[in-house]
């Protein structure tokens, strides 16, 4: 039975009263035994003492129960309020000690919560993906980057179910078996197409939360792409140089041997060798230009360029090629066009490469048109976003045109629509790659319109000198 509101049982109250009244009971019993006190007085006396003890013991027991509950709550890490110890607070030292205990507990709890919150924020804001699993590779904890890619409810799922990579599986098995941290790279096609580098480590201390493995995934897609591009580039460049070189070596051997005394063959071979040497030299020059532009990729040029004057000057260099194919170049430019912001020699290279292509690929006896004008209808490209106007330089030819499927890849290094034909007209396959890189550095844009059988238009949009301040 509970004494109402106090959480005290009748038996515990009774026990406490008996204990508290025990000395009085002994005295009264002794007096009764030596006949100094009547038995009826013994009974009345003891009941009076027991009642008085009850009045004293009840609030004491009630305070002790509250105190027990309070200490138990603290032990179970439950936030609680200091109990109302009205009876015990008569003992000043005890109530002071409780007030201090409560303050210390509150402060430490607060500190611990702050540390935990800070750690969670830290883990969450890490850009790398972090996944922690138990001994059975069941996910225990993840960070925000992991959840953003693999979904929200990861806890409780198997690591290899969300990342089904045989390489990761093998590395995890090694770490679980002989505690050696592992590093592996793998490609994932689900849920996203990315290359990852995973670092798998054992959790260094026994963990209450059951964490056994810590797996960090680093997205290395871009690194891999650059590696592949570099390898492709070296292979392509070597191939491009090896072809004319092999041809020159072949001719040299023929000239030293079978054609030694044949002046006609010698003249012909020397002509081809000169062409091949010229091709190699063009290739090396283009490669050097490309690497120079790439080295400066992050410095926006600040010069003032008069495009109309520069384009006219560049046109002069093609007189001979124009005569050979009987091609006319027309130039349309408004008067008093504003300056563009840029590096004149690099922009001249853009004009030269586009004009040279137009002449190379236009039909004989046709016309190439270059035009320069100010436009406010700009392509939807991030570099044009803040501009209201730009200079548009376009080159239009009357050649065979380019099938649509080739257009997105045209500015890749060594990409050619028709390799045999391009080599015949002396292309290196780097001209448009150079144009793209120069424009990127100038915050310019290249667009290509082409129709098979009709010809192509290459449009270059450049920011004006004054627009960019
Ligand atoms: P190349 O030195 O081989 O001309 P580019 O990078 O300048 O290299 O051009 C890449 C490819 O784009 C060319 O090989 C050619 O197939 C195609 N191309 C470029 N300009 C034109 C054009 N005006 N008309 C048709 N095809 C073109």
XYZ file of C-alpha atoms and ligand atoms in Angstrom:
496
model
C 0.000 0.000 0.000
C 1.318 3.493 -0.956
C 0.999 6.502 1.308
C -0.736 8.916 -1.093
C 1.474 11.251 -3.121
C 4.618 10.255 -1.282
C 5.580 7.013 -3.011
C 6.195 5.507 0.427
C 4.850 2.043 1.262
C 3.065 1.450 4.598
C 5.532 -1.305 5.482
C 8.556 0.937 4.986
C 6.861 3.657 7.109
C 6.072 1.109 9.818
C 9.633 -0.218 9.771
C 11.040 3.298 10.080
C 8.685 4.107 13.011
C 9.693 0.886 14.811
C 13.391 1.642 14.353
C 12.997 5.282 15.447
C 10.915 4.372 18.521
C 13.097 1.416 19.556
C 15.002 3.228 22.388
C 11.684 4.471 23.893
C 10.261 0.929 23.605
C 13.264 -0.506 25.500
C 12.952 2.108 28.280
C 9.165 1.661 28.610
C 9.455 -2.167 28.598
C 12.168 -2.094 31.290
C 10.044 0.193 33.491
C 7.072 -2.139 33.027
C 9.192 -5.231 33.824
C 10.442 -3.777 37.132
C 6.833 -2.805 37.916
C 7.623 0.875 37.836
C 5.042 1.348 35.057
C 1.641 -0.066 34.596
C 1.127 -2.201 31.404
C -1.736 0.043 30.256
C 0.597 3.076 30.612
C 3.286 1.134 28.700
C 0.889 0.638 25.776
C -0.374 4.239 25.819
C 3.161 5.599 26.244
C 4.554 3.542 23.373
C 1.673 4.488 21.026
C 2.265 8.166 21.864
C 6.021 7.784 21.126
C 5.294 5.846 17.885
C 2.865 8.563 16.738
C 5.453 11.278 17.427
C 8.098 9.246 15.584
C 5.673 8.866 12.669
C 5.336 12.683 12.411
C 9.114 12.955 12.252
C 9.810 9.935 10.039
C 7.176 10.593 7.317
C 8.688 13.844 5.882
C 12.172 12.350 6.303
C 11.179 9.237 4.321
C 9.436 11.339 1.705
C 12.568 13.512 1.202
C 14.772 10.406 1.071
C 12.558 8.866 -1.645
C 12.742 12.070 -3.750
C 16.493 12.128 -3.211
C 16.849 8.497 -4.354
C 14.813 9.182 -7.463
C 16.876 12.299 -8.218
C 20.220 10.463 -7.910
C 18.888 7.590 -10.000
C 17.752 10.045 -12.727
C 21.206 11.646 -12.787
C 22.823 8.222 -13.000
C 20.628 7.413 -16.011
C 21.660 10.668 -17.671
C 18.109 12.022 -17.447
C 17.733 15.769 -17.299
C 15.916 16.412 -13.988
C 15.202 19.176 -11.524
C 16.690 19.247 -8.016
C 14.068 17.729 -5.629
C 12.155 19.799 -3.119
C 13.820 18.632 0.115
C 11.830 20.749 2.512
C 12.654 18.590 5.564
C 16.289 17.825 4.758
C 16.973 21.451 3.773
C 17.072 22.164 7.472
C 20.579 20.701 7.118
C 22.227 23.650 5.293
C 25.376 21.778 4.206
C 23.309 19.051 2.511
C 21.151 21.433 0.481
C 24.267 23.413 -0.612
C 25.920 20.181 -1.756
C 22.822 19.333 -3.816
C 22.693 22.731 -5.433
C 26.391 22.368 -6.402
C 25.826 18.832 -7.726
C 22.929 20.055 -9.861
C 24.973 22.966 -11.292
C 27.984 20.757 -12.088
C 25.802 18.118 -13.676
C 23.999 20.744 -15.811
C 27.309 22.270 -16.957
C 28.891 18.935 -17.829
C 25.806 17.761 -19.637
C 25.768 21.014 -21.630
C 29.475 20.638 -22.476
C 28.997 17.057 -23.564
C 26.032 17.959 -25.742
C 28.044 20.767 -27.350
C 30.965 18.409 -28.090
C 28.617 15.812 -29.593
C 26.789 18.425 -31.693
C 30.086 19.920 -32.892
C 31.376 16.472 -33.867
C 28.208 15.670 -35.719
C 28.348 18.964 -37.620
C 32.024 18.350 -38.389
C 31.366 14.855 -39.743
C 28.351 16.131 -41.686
C 30.182 19.019 -43.302
C 33.087 16.846 -44.495
C 32.983 16.922 -48.293
C 34.058 13.277 -48.488
C 31.561 10.473 -48.022
C 31.869 8.853 -44.595
C 30.286 5.513 -43.734
C 30.785 3.614 -40.466
C 29.817 -0.020 -40.132
C 29.841 -2.672 -37.444
C 31.823 -5.924 -37.540
C 29.229 -7.459 -39.895
C 29.515 -4.512 -42.330
C 26.055 -3.253 -41.383
C 25.937 0.527 -41.591
C 25.855 2.254 -38.198
C 26.507 5.905 -39.055
C 26.886 8.067 -42.173
C 27.489 11.712 -42.939
C 25.423 14.090 -45.062
C 27.570 13.559 -48.212
C 26.914 9.804 -47.979
C 23.176 10.286 -47.516
C 23.013 12.761 -50.406
C 24.335 10.093 -52.765
C 23.135 6.767 -51.382
C 19.800 7.832 -49.823
C 18.508 8.867 -46.424
C 17.864 5.625 -44.521
C 21.241 3.930 -44.622
C 21.573 2.796 -41.001
C 20.914 -0.934 -40.724
C 21.654 -1.667 -44.400
C 24.625 -3.678 -45.666
C 27.591 -1.665 -46.949
C 28.038 -3.906 -49.990
C 24.361 -3.694 -50.807
C 24.592 0.067 -51.323
C 28.117 -0.069 -52.858
C 28.267 -3.356 -54.759
C 31.948 -3.202 -55.704
C 33.982 -6.445 -55.691
C 37.155 -4.401 -55.049
C 35.610 -2.774 -51.976
C 34.370 -6.158 -50.764
C 37.875 -7.610 -51.001
C 39.456 -4.639 -49.206
C 36.858 -4.751 -46.395
C 37.557 -8.477 -45.885
C 41.301 -7.774 -45.535
C 40.726 -4.985 -42.991
C 38.368 -7.173 -40.935
C 40.792 -10.075 -41.014
C 44.180 -8.575 -40.308
C 43.439 -4.983 -39.188
C 45.537 -3.424 -42.010
C 43.938 -0.266 -43.448
C 43.254 -0.514 -47.191
C 42.903 1.878 -50.105
C 41.082 0.940 -53.329
C 39.758 2.677 -56.417
C 36.576 1.562 -58.128
C 33.953 2.733 -60.563
C 30.300 2.869 -59.544
C 27.492 3.086 -62.093
C 24.605 3.072 -59.598
C 23.241 5.364 -58.156
C 25.708 7.707 -59.907
C 28.359 7.264 -62.550
C 31.483 8.135 -60.566
C 35.029 6.948 -59.855
C 35.807 6.653 -56.142
C 38.843 6.109 -54.002
C 37.900 4.317 -50.771
C 40.009 4.348 -47.604
C 38.965 1.615 -45.193
C 40.221 1.737 -41.599
C 39.468 -0.113 -38.386
C 37.813 2.061 -35.719
C 40.766 2.606 -33.349
C 38.971 1.993 -30.003
C 36.170 -0.338 -28.901
C 33.036 1.617 -29.746
C 29.877 1.754 -27.638
C 27.889 2.366 -30.806
C 29.311 -0.801 -32.386
C 31.447 1.014 -34.981
C 34.099 -1.306 -36.347
C 34.998 0.045 -39.797
C 35.326 3.613 -41.053
C 35.058 3.966 -44.824
C 35.864 7.274 -46.533
C 34.979 7.691 -50.201
C 36.694 10.347 -52.225
C 35.205 11.286 -55.624
C 38.095 11.033 -58.105
C 36.054 11.147 -61.320
C 37.631 14.409 -62.464
C 41.148 13.195 -61.628
C 40.533 9.994 -63.594
C 39.145 11.943 -66.534
C 42.246 14.153 -66.611
C 44.494 11.080 -66.318
C 42.696 9.411 -69.223
C 42.801 12.621 -71.257
C 46.524 12.997 -70.615
C 47.205 9.395 -71.614
C 45.047 9.764 -74.751
C 46.744 13.036 -75.569
C 50.250 11.575 -75.286
C 49.218 8.561 -77.386
C 47.571 10.788 -80.021
C 50.426 13.302 -80.156
C 53.015 10.521 -80.505
C 50.962 8.917 -83.236
C 50.601 12.242 -85.109
C 54.366 12.854 -84.974
C 55.310 9.272 -85.721
C 53.415 9.194 -89.035
C 55.308 11.994 -90.855
C 58.533 10.920 -89.167
C 58.177 7.346 -90.470
C 57.472 8.724 -93.918
C 60.605 10.939 -93.830
C 62.763 8.013 -92.609
C 61.371 5.831 -95.415
C 62.200 8.433 -98.060
C 65.698 8.997 -96.667
C 66.360 5.256 -96.948
C 65.010 5.149 -100.498
C 67.144 8.133 -101.468
C 70.237 6.468 -100.062
C 69.464 3.157 -101.746
C 67.305 2.426 -104.808
C 66.683 6.083 -105.792
C 70.269 7.160 -105.233
C 70.956 7.986 -108.854
C 67.464 8.997 -109.921
C 67.288 12.830 -109.942
C 63.575 12.868 -110.817
C 62.630 10.593 -107.926
C 64.933 12.558 -105.610
C 63.171 15.867 -106.407
C 59.781 14.294 -105.868
C 60.802 12.622 -102.606
C 62.426 15.781 -101.273
C 59.182 17.649 -101.966
C 57.153 15.088 -99.986
C 59.747 15.105 -97.199
C 59.549 18.898 -96.992
C 55.745 18.643 -96.727
C 55.993 16.048 -93.967
C 58.602 18.123 -92.105
C 56.305 21.141 -92.481
C 53.419 19.097 -91.040
C 55.537 18.052 -88.067
C 56.649 21.584 -87.453
C 53.017 22.802 -87.572
C 52.018 20.101 -85.147
C 54.792 20.967 -82.701
C 53.920 24.687 -82.959
C 50.238 23.953 -82.297
C 51.132 21.743 -79.319
C 53.329 24.493 -77.891
C 50.588 27.110 -78.387
C 48.073 24.875 -76.676
C 50.305 24.244 -73.681
C 51.128 27.980 -73.392
C 47.420 28.905 -73.437
C 46.631 26.185 -70.884
C 49.367 27.425 -68.580
C 47.701 30.843 -68.516
C 44.184 29.438 -68.427
C 43.274 31.196 -65.169
C 44.588 34.686 -66.044
C 41.973 36.673 -67.882
C 43.748 38.889 -70.454
C 43.320 42.629 -69.946
C 44.491 44.163 -73.262
C 42.417 46.281 -75.675
C 42.008 44.654 -79.079
C 40.775 46.337 -82.263
C 39.249 43.253 -83.889
C 38.491 44.853 -87.281
C 42.089 45.941 -87.788
C 43.460 42.611 -86.579
C 41.101 40.506 -88.738
C 42.052 42.510 -91.849
C 45.756 42.009 -91.073
C 45.257 38.250 -90.623
C 43.427 37.993 -93.940
C 46.596 39.155 -95.708
C 48.392 35.937 -94.681
C 46.054 33.806 -96.777
C 46.428 35.477 -100.189
C 48.356 32.544 -101.621
C 45.978 29.835 -100.328
C 42.996 31.841 -101.624
C 44.488 32.108 -105.096
C 45.203 28.381 -105.203
C 41.582 27.438 -104.560
C 40.130 30.465 -106.261
C 38.313 31.435 -103.094
C 37.248 34.982 -102.298
C 37.126 36.242 -98.737
C 34.640 38.988 -97.988
C 34.844 41.011 -94.824
C 31.804 42.778 -93.360
C 32.423 45.069 -90.396
C 30.590 48.143 -89.115
C 32.598 51.345 -88.602
C 33.867 52.365 -85.190
C 33.376 49.037 -83.485
C 34.397 49.081 -79.809
C 37.453 47.239 -78.507
C 37.261 43.771 -77.092
C 39.159 42.769 -73.963
C 41.895 40.294 -74.692
C 45.319 39.195 -75.781
C 45.796 40.294 -79.385
C 48.154 37.501 -80.422
C 45.859 34.799 -79.005
C 42.755 36.296 -80.633
C 44.717 36.533 -83.896
C 45.336 32.793 -83.566
C 41.561 32.232 -83.244
C 40.909 34.279 -86.397
C 43.754 32.515 -88.254
C 42.570 29.011 -87.298
C 38.937 29.680 -88.233
C 39.815 31.412 -91.496
C 42.336 28.708 -92.376
C 39.693 26.004 -91.748
C 37.092 27.864 -93.799
C 39.539 28.110 -96.723
C 40.666 24.477 -96.278
C 37.165 23.045 -96.178
C 35.239 25.387 -98.471
C 34.715 24.288 -102.066
C 37.012 25.602 -104.803
C 35.720 28.708 -106.568
C 33.555 29.655 -103.622
C 33.295 32.472 -101.107
C 34.211 32.772 -97.435
C 32.526 35.567 -95.483
C 33.909 37.046 -92.283
C 31.823 39.482 -90.307
C 32.220 41.559 -87.169
C 29.296 43.151 -85.364
C 27.924 44.062 -81.978
C 25.131 41.785 -80.776
C 22.835 41.707 -77.792
C 21.302 38.315 -78.552
C 23.880 36.241 -76.671
C 24.279 32.457 -76.328
C 23.036 30.880 -73.105
C 26.457 30.329 -71.594
C 27.569 31.180 -68.033
C 30.366 33.449 -69.288
C 27.834 35.629 -71.154
C 25.347 35.769 -68.274
C 26.232 39.245 -67.013
C 26.739 40.843 -70.406
C 24.228 42.945 -72.292
C 26.261 43.037 -75.541
C 29.251 41.265 -77.055
C 31.338 41.349 -80.229
C 30.416 38.626 -82.694
C 33.088 37.473 -85.138
C 31.809 34.892 -87.594
C 33.333 32.959 -90.469
C 31.044 31.380 -93.033
C 32.172 28.981 -95.739
C 30.537 27.198 -98.644
C 32.029 23.792 -98.021
C 30.604 20.351 -97.410
C 29.352 21.182 -93.945
C 29.656 19.025 -90.850
C 27.135 16.314 -89.847
C 25.365 17.275 -86.565
C 26.679 14.320 -84.535
C 30.268 15.588 -84.904
C 29.595 19.159 -83.715
C 29.877 18.565 -79.914
C 33.283 16.862 -80.293
C 34.843 19.182 -82.884
C 36.913 21.145 -80.343
C 38.511 18.000 -78.825
C 42.208 17.619 -79.532
C 42.920 15.585 -82.668
C 39.215 15.112 -83.398
C 38.561 15.012 -87.110
C 35.352 14.508 -89.042
C 37.126 12.791 -91.902
C 40.713 11.933 -90.981
C 41.942 11.101 -94.473
C 40.556 14.286 -95.970
C 41.811 16.466 -93.117
C 45.337 15.102 -93.336
C 45.299 15.727 -97.084
C 44.481 19.406 -96.530
C 47.236 19.635 -93.911
C 45.190 19.785 -90.684
C 46.764 19.002 -87.321
C 43.444 18.397 -85.550
C 44.391 21.013 -82.936
C 43.095 24.235 -84.538
C 39.655 24.230 -82.890
C 41.061 22.970 -79.564
C 43.276 26.068 -79.541
C 40.240 28.257 -80.380
C 38.284 26.709 -77.490
C 41.076 27.240 -74.970
C 41.753 30.834 -76.039
C 38.048 31.625 -75.761
C 37.767 30.014 -72.337
C 40.571 32.282 -71.103
C 38.806 35.309 -72.650
C 35.361 34.350 -71.242
C 34.235 34.068 -74.846
C 31.983 31.487 -76.512
C 32.212 29.501 -79.753
C 29.060 28.259 -81.493
C 28.967 26.268 -84.722
C 26.095 26.114 -87.221
C 26.513 23.736 -90.081
C 24.395 22.153 -92.742
C 25.670 19.226 -94.768
C 26.007 20.219 -98.412
C 25.706 23.950 -97.691
C 28.595 24.938 -95.447
C 29.417 25.990 -91.910
C 29.371 29.125 -89.781
C 31.741 29.444 -86.824
C 30.625 32.197 -84.382
C 32.920 33.693 -81.760
C 31.350 35.889 -79.046
C 33.788 38.091 -77.109
C 33.199 40.432 -74.152
C 33.757 44.119 -74.907
C 36.548 46.060 -73.255
C 34.269 48.597 -71.565
C 31.490 46.087 -70.647
C 33.757 44.311 -68.224
C 34.999 47.574 -66.725
P 42.352 20.623 -88.412
O 43.670 21.228 -88.205
O 42.375 19.164 -88.695
O 41.492 21.406 -89.319
P 40.644 21.604 -86.334
O 40.688 21.390 -84.875
O 40.798 22.996 -86.809
O 41.722 20.654 -86.971
O 39.289 21.038 -86.864
C 38.842 19.783 -86.426
C 38.004 19.105 -87.500
O 36.802 19.848 -87.684
C 38.650 19.114 -88.853
O 39.495 18.002 -88.981
C 37.482 19.047 -89.778
O 37.087 17.707 -89.937
C 36.388 19.793 -89.046
N 36.256 21.202 -89.504
C 36.799 22.298 -88.957
N 36.418 23.413 -89.618
C 35.606 23.001 -90.601
C 34.894 23.657 -91.655
N 34.929 24.991 -91.802
N 34.154 22.889 -92.487
C 34.090 21.548 -92.351
N 34.748 20.867 -91.393
C 35.483 21.573 -90.535
